[in-house]
Amino acid sequence: MPEVTPLPLSGYVVDVRYVGGVPTFVTGDGAVALGTAGRVVRPHAGGILAATLAADGKSLVTGGDDGKVMRTTADGDSTLLAERGRKWIDVVAAGPGGAIAFASGRTVVAIDGSGKTHELERPRAALGLAFFPKGLRLAIAGYNGAGLWFPGTAAPVQELEWKGSHIAVTVSPDGASVVTSMQEMALHGWRLRDGQNMRMSGYPAKVKSMSWSVKGRYLATSGAGVSVLWPFFHKDGPMGQRPLELGGRQELVTRVACHPSEEIAALGYDDGMILLSRFADREEVLLARPNGSPVSALAWSGNGLELAFGCESGAAGLIDLTA
Amino acid sequence: MSAPAAAPSIPVTILTGYLGAGKTTLLNRILTEDHGKRYAVIVNEFGEIGIDNDLVIDTDEEVFEMNNGCICCTVRGDLIRVVENLAKRRGSFDAILVETTGVADPVPVAQTFFMDEEVRKLARLDAVVTLVDAKFFLDRLGDAPEAEDQVAFADVILLNKTDLVGPDELAEVEATLHQLNPYAKVYKTTRSAVDLDKILDRGAFDLDRVLELDPSFLDADEHDHDHVCGPDCDHDHRHHDHDHDHDHHHGHETHHDTEITSVSLRGGELNPDKILSWISEVTQTQGPDILRLKGILAFPDEPKRYVVQGIHMIVEGDLQRDWKPGEPRESRLVFIGRHLDKAALEAGFKAAAV
């Protein structure tokens, strides 16, 4: 079994990211733990609800229950990006050219790379945000579909409609498909060139984690006793194709993270176990034994040789795959 | 449904009631009094609470219809979001209180705690507490259908501002409350002054106590509508008797014209397959009319009591504590709702007897 360096934390691990190459853990009680030396900064007055990595990989963007959006670098310096009074900021996204976005209730705010703020009021709450890989375009998930917005332009929001509540969104790396996760325990996708709907259902739980494999060939997902990977390399995308299933167990997969350069995925489970699984032959390697607490965060280092993980209980650590 | 997570679930109290009934006063007491518990309070109108507390959460009410073909399966999307976020701060609070606006339907709020798996893992509904303004309640019933539903849906009712009405008027309000919901515990208060432990963390939704009713109380709808006190009524009996006599003078003229009724069913041991499929059938066909359903059922050769509860089409049940030695193995089931067909419900229930 690969070597695990435990780094226990004080609270629920909301996310983990490699910031300027440094594994950086974010906890619900407000801590940002940088690296392995136990350095902790607290950019927010209270807890942290959401985090993402800036597109250049050099800073972490966090939203808190203090109504603030903060940027924190690997050396622990924090700057205020935006402030929205008492509202909780529980959705953040980062896009190309240094753009960031966040949502609070029905309001979506995008700050472009030059620092200019653009605001959009949606008819219902914005539940998920994702930037397109190029340009300044934002997908916004919400009730009865997703909206595609070009911040800073007068163009109307393009509405992708599908009945139900869409709680998260991701855009394929080629920008051709938008996929949402639904309250009704299914994924829904739209192929943008012709508006074709894609329905991906059969999950016993909500899909809380989605990760695109290298070159966007598969979308790996949590929410079942296996990780379901939908193929996007066929002409018609995943429709009519059997998805790949990895890491079948009795326990629910709670987090997935596809490797940055190989067709391999790290799978975190409801009982804290972490498995590595290869797409080609479904070969598995045990990375962490069950610890009783759901895996809530997973991230690969840029070179794909180290995996950082965190759990709801605050259990966290680094797994060295060169060993 | 799936088994709950190992961590103990956090009790949730839903506080409802029409504008001006005293909710803000009560909320402020819960936030400031030293009762040893830290409450995360979810409100829709932040401005009303003049207290700076990082556990007061302001959300925009977002009612979502579940896209699952069930017409009454509505949930509060904003609550799902807040509760999932609160899960990340577990340990910083002990209980959750959800305030609904006066005109809000409490049903989607309650259903949220049954229909969303993530929410169910963290939290369990403890009680629906409804505040009623003694002076204006009867007027509200005439112009606001939500007021009637809020009472019919309650586990605990605070009949507030009792100092603003005379004894006759108060008795009329009490009789109307009882008519709409004979199974709720009623506390008469002024300025929302009630011991907080009477309304918080009561386990009322778990039913283990609600149906442990005085048998005469369960049969209340067979008698005149004169009882008002709840199952473990705290009033002294002389006072109670006084109300009793007093109401007789007024008789039926106090009756509020409503479609809401309750049906109470009692019997011995039941065939589990028959009764559960019957309950499922009734709720599937009459779900929109059923506001609440609560019951304790006895099954042959089963040492534990089966506890069932429902809201509209959502029904949940599981085996809870053992029947105590000497406790009569009796099945009880109550429905509160509109257009209930008492004879049909009685017949269906009886057909499941062993």
XYZ file of C-alpha atoms in Angstrom, chain B residues 30-333:
304
model
C -34.553 31.333 22.100
C -31.500 33.241 20.912
C -30.851 35.102 24.138
C -32.016 32.958 27.044
C -29.572 30.718 28.804
C -31.020 27.306 28.030
C -27.724 25.519 27.439
C -28.297 24.875 23.743
C -26.913 26.625 20.696
C -29.522 27.049 17.981
C -28.878 27.578 14.313
C -31.894 29.692 13.359
C -33.036 29.805 9.750
C -35.221 32.801 8.926
C -36.696 34.343 5.803
C -36.892 37.892 7.059
C -33.702 38.763 8.792
C -34.741 42.282 9.612
C -37.250 41.158 12.213
C -34.624 39.722 14.524
C -32.557 42.422 16.068
C -29.816 40.073 17.188
C -26.340 39.755 15.797
C -25.551 36.078 15.870
C -23.514 34.150 13.343
C -25.910 31.230 13.637
C -28.870 33.222 12.340
C -29.168 32.368 8.672
C -31.253 34.375 6.262
C -32.504 32.455 3.225
C -34.824 33.251 0.351
C -37.715 30.826 0.434
C -37.461 28.546 -2.628
C -40.165 25.913 -2.924
C -39.202 23.162 -5.365
C -41.501 20.593 -6.820
C -39.785 17.243 -6.971
C -39.790 16.022 -10.559
C -40.936 12.551 -9.546
C -44.576 12.545 -10.549
C -45.841 13.209 -7.015
C -47.939 16.354 -7.085
C -47.589 17.180 -3.405
C -43.865 16.422 -3.125
C -42.610 19.935 -2.618
C -39.460 20.760 -0.702
C -37.651 23.925 0.315
C -34.516 24.045 -1.836
C -33.014 26.823 0.255
C -33.314 24.691 3.389
C -31.548 21.742 1.775
C -28.727 24.102 0.913
C -28.523 25.622 4.373
C -28.648 22.275 6.171
C -25.917 20.850 3.930
C -23.816 23.882 4.742
C -24.553 23.539 8.443
C -23.221 19.973 8.195
C -19.825 21.526 7.476
C -20.029 23.362 10.800
C -21.257 20.461 12.879
C -20.236 20.952 16.443
C -20.902 24.688 16.468
C -24.613 24.227 17.201
C -26.896 21.680 18.895
C -30.232 22.182 17.231
C -31.894 23.853 14.280
C -34.923 26.101 14.310
C -36.675 27.016 11.071
C -38.934 30.047 11.087
C -41.470 30.225 8.310
C -43.106 33.432 7.212
C -46.720 33.932 8.206
C -48.084 33.118 4.783
C -45.746 30.175 4.196
C -46.997 26.657 3.812
C -45.255 24.565 6.476
C -45.625 21.381 4.443
C -42.638 21.826 2.086
C -40.521 22.732 5.106
C -41.455 19.535 6.925
C -41.180 17.404 3.786
C -37.634 18.639 3.215
C -36.589 16.720 6.312
C -37.973 13.477 4.869
C -37.318 13.732 1.167
C -33.683 14.743 0.990
C -31.198 12.038 1.973
C -28.377 14.406 2.899
C -30.710 16.379 5.125
C -32.055 13.192 6.721
C -28.529 12.120 7.586
C -27.902 15.278 9.547
C -31.216 16.295 11.006
C -34.549 14.952 12.187
C -37.793 16.849 12.540
C -38.576 17.276 16.208
C -41.802 19.258 16.199
C -43.914 21.745 14.322
C -44.737 24.581 16.698
C -47.518 26.940 15.645
C -48.139 30.292 17.280
C -51.705 31.501 17.335
C -52.803 35.014 18.188
C -55.798 34.634 20.525
C -57.264 37.962 19.486
C -57.050 37.716 15.718
C -56.984 33.978 15.016
C -60.694 33.627 14.242
C -60.503 36.586 11.845
C -57.438 35.052 10.182
C -59.294 31.818 9.590
C -61.776 33.722 7.515
C -59.275 35.431 5.244
C -56.138 33.255 5.278
C -56.280 29.552 4.477
C -52.658 29.158 5.647
C -53.717 29.910 9.208
C -55.992 26.871 9.251
C -53.315 24.605 7.758
C -50.687 25.828 10.202
C -52.899 24.733 13.122
C -53.930 21.427 11.561
C -50.288 20.643 10.895
C -48.919 21.458 14.365
C -47.524 19.184 17.061
C -47.472 21.998 19.591
C -49.653 25.121 19.581
C -48.866 28.260 21.538
C -52.106 30.119 22.032
C -50.533 33.506 22.580
C -51.736 36.945 23.659
C -54.416 35.378 25.849
C -54.441 38.556 27.946
C -56.007 40.454 25.061
C -59.240 38.473 25.028
C -62.006 37.678 27.466
C -62.710 34.160 28.754
C -65.554 33.546 26.277
C -63.507 34.550 23.301
C -60.567 32.487 24.525
C -62.784 29.433 24.964
C -64.067 29.842 21.433
C -60.532 30.027 20.035
C -59.538 26.965 22.054
C -62.519 24.993 20.810
C -61.691 25.918 17.232
C -58.063 24.863 17.666
C -59.245 21.573 19.061
C -61.648 21.085 16.200
C -58.866 21.634 13.666
C -56.268 19.564 15.489
C -57.231 17.524 18.560
C -53.790 15.913 18.756
C -51.586 18.952 19.278
C -50.427 20.075 22.699
C -51.811 23.539 23.427
C -50.098 26.028 25.756
C -51.844 29.261 26.625
C -49.363 32.116 26.859
C -48.916 35.839 26.983
C -45.957 37.519 25.255
C -44.828 34.064 24.043
C -43.832 33.255 27.633
C -43.572 29.498 27.684
C -40.847 27.311 29.162
C -38.651 26.686 26.175
C -38.193 23.053 27.128
C -41.912 22.595 26.494
C -41.483 23.383 22.823
C -37.870 22.544 21.969
C -36.355 19.083 21.569
C -39.625 17.413 22.501
C -39.482 14.442 20.198
C -43.034 15.284 19.222
C -42.480 14.242 15.648
C -41.059 10.930 16.816
C -44.514 10.290 18.168
C -43.298 8.259 21.034
C -45.282 10.598 23.220
C -47.902 12.143 21.007
C -49.958 9.010 20.748
C -49.504 8.025 24.355
C -52.758 9.754 24.868
C -55.398 9.461 27.407
C -57.908 7.155 25.670
C -60.728 9.574 26.330
C -58.713 12.201 24.571
C -58.239 10.009 21.535
C -61.970 9.637 21.327
C -62.458 13.351 21.618
C -64.138 13.658 18.273
C -66.859 11.345 19.518
C -67.788 13.831 22.234
C -68.512 17.482 22.239
C -65.539 19.516 21.153
C -64.693 20.558 24.612
C -61.249 19.258 25.421
C -58.466 21.586 24.563
C -55.497 20.476 26.543
C -52.919 18.293 24.913
C -51.961 14.722 25.704
C -49.730 15.617 28.620
C -51.554 18.709 29.540
C -49.908 20.805 32.194
C -52.960 22.629 33.398
C -54.285 21.749 36.786
C -57.480 19.856 36.682
C -59.737 22.310 38.374
C -58.975 24.837 35.735
C -59.496 22.209 33.116
C -62.882 21.315 34.524
C -63.820 24.910 34.537
C -63.126 25.176 30.818
C -65.035 22.024 30.305
C -68.208 23.311 31.893
C -67.838 26.638 30.322
C -67.672 25.239 26.822
C -70.880 23.340 27.246
C -72.800 26.562 27.364
C -71.540 27.509 23.989
C -71.916 24.130 22.402
C -71.832 23.933 18.662
C -72.151 27.586 17.863
C -68.401 27.987 18.278
C -67.681 25.635 15.419
C -65.484 26.972 12.696
C -66.746 26.083 9.248
C -63.939 23.952 7.847
C -63.235 20.946 5.671
C -60.473 19.853 8.052
C -61.362 16.925 10.257
C -59.482 14.237 12.074
C -60.153 10.532 12.250
C -58.844 8.403 15.092
C -58.621 4.645 14.628
C -57.994 2.051 17.332
C -57.683 -1.698 17.318
C -55.604 -4.629 18.439
C -52.782 -6.329 16.618
C -52.668 -5.818 12.866
C -51.319 -7.772 9.949
C -48.228 -5.735 9.002
C -48.454 -6.384 5.258
C -52.125 -5.519 5.113
C -51.989 -2.359 7.199
C -48.854 -0.952 5.558
C -50.105 -1.552 2.034
C -53.434 -0.002 3.029
C -51.728 3.093 4.471
C -49.650 3.332 1.325
C -52.745 3.080 -0.852
C -54.652 5.676 1.169
C -51.776 8.140 1.063
C -51.151 7.595 -2.636
C -54.790 8.198 -3.526
C -55.734 10.827 -0.914
C -52.276 12.299 -0.252
C -53.103 15.873 -1.190
C -55.940 15.872 1.385
C -53.947 14.287 4.208
C -52.118 16.882 6.251
C -50.749 14.605 8.955
C -50.909 10.940 9.809
C -49.472 9.476 12.994
C -49.716 6.059 14.504
C -48.357 3.358 16.745
C -49.065 -0.153 15.485
C -48.889 -3.564 17.157
C -47.862 -6.535 15.020
C -48.199 -10.201 16.094
C -44.988 -11.714 17.525
C -43.209 -8.377 17.242
C -41.724 -7.183 20.557
C -41.325 -3.593 19.316
C -43.890 -0.929 18.574
C -44.109 0.125 14.943
C -44.324 3.900 14.679
C -45.631 5.463 11.494
C -46.046 9.057 10.408
C -46.838 10.861 7.220
C -47.291 14.168 5.463
C -49.380 14.063 2.311
C -47.913 11.197 0.239
C -44.779 10.735 2.303
C -45.058 7.956 4.864
C -42.305 6.753 7.131
C -42.322 4.036 9.675
C -39.998 1.932 11.755
C -39.837 -0.270 14.801
C -39.036 1.763 17.855
C -39.045 0.811 21.532
C -40.290 -2.475 22.982
C -43.836 -2.812 24.220
C -43.599 -2.477 27.986
C -44.656 -5.423 30.166
C -48.363 -5.054 30.802
C -48.805 -2.351 28.165
C -51.840 -3.209 26.041
C -50.734 -4.177 22.536
C -53.044 -1.723 20.879
C -52.788 -0.118 17.446
C -53.683 3.546 17.060
C -53.704 5.630 13.955
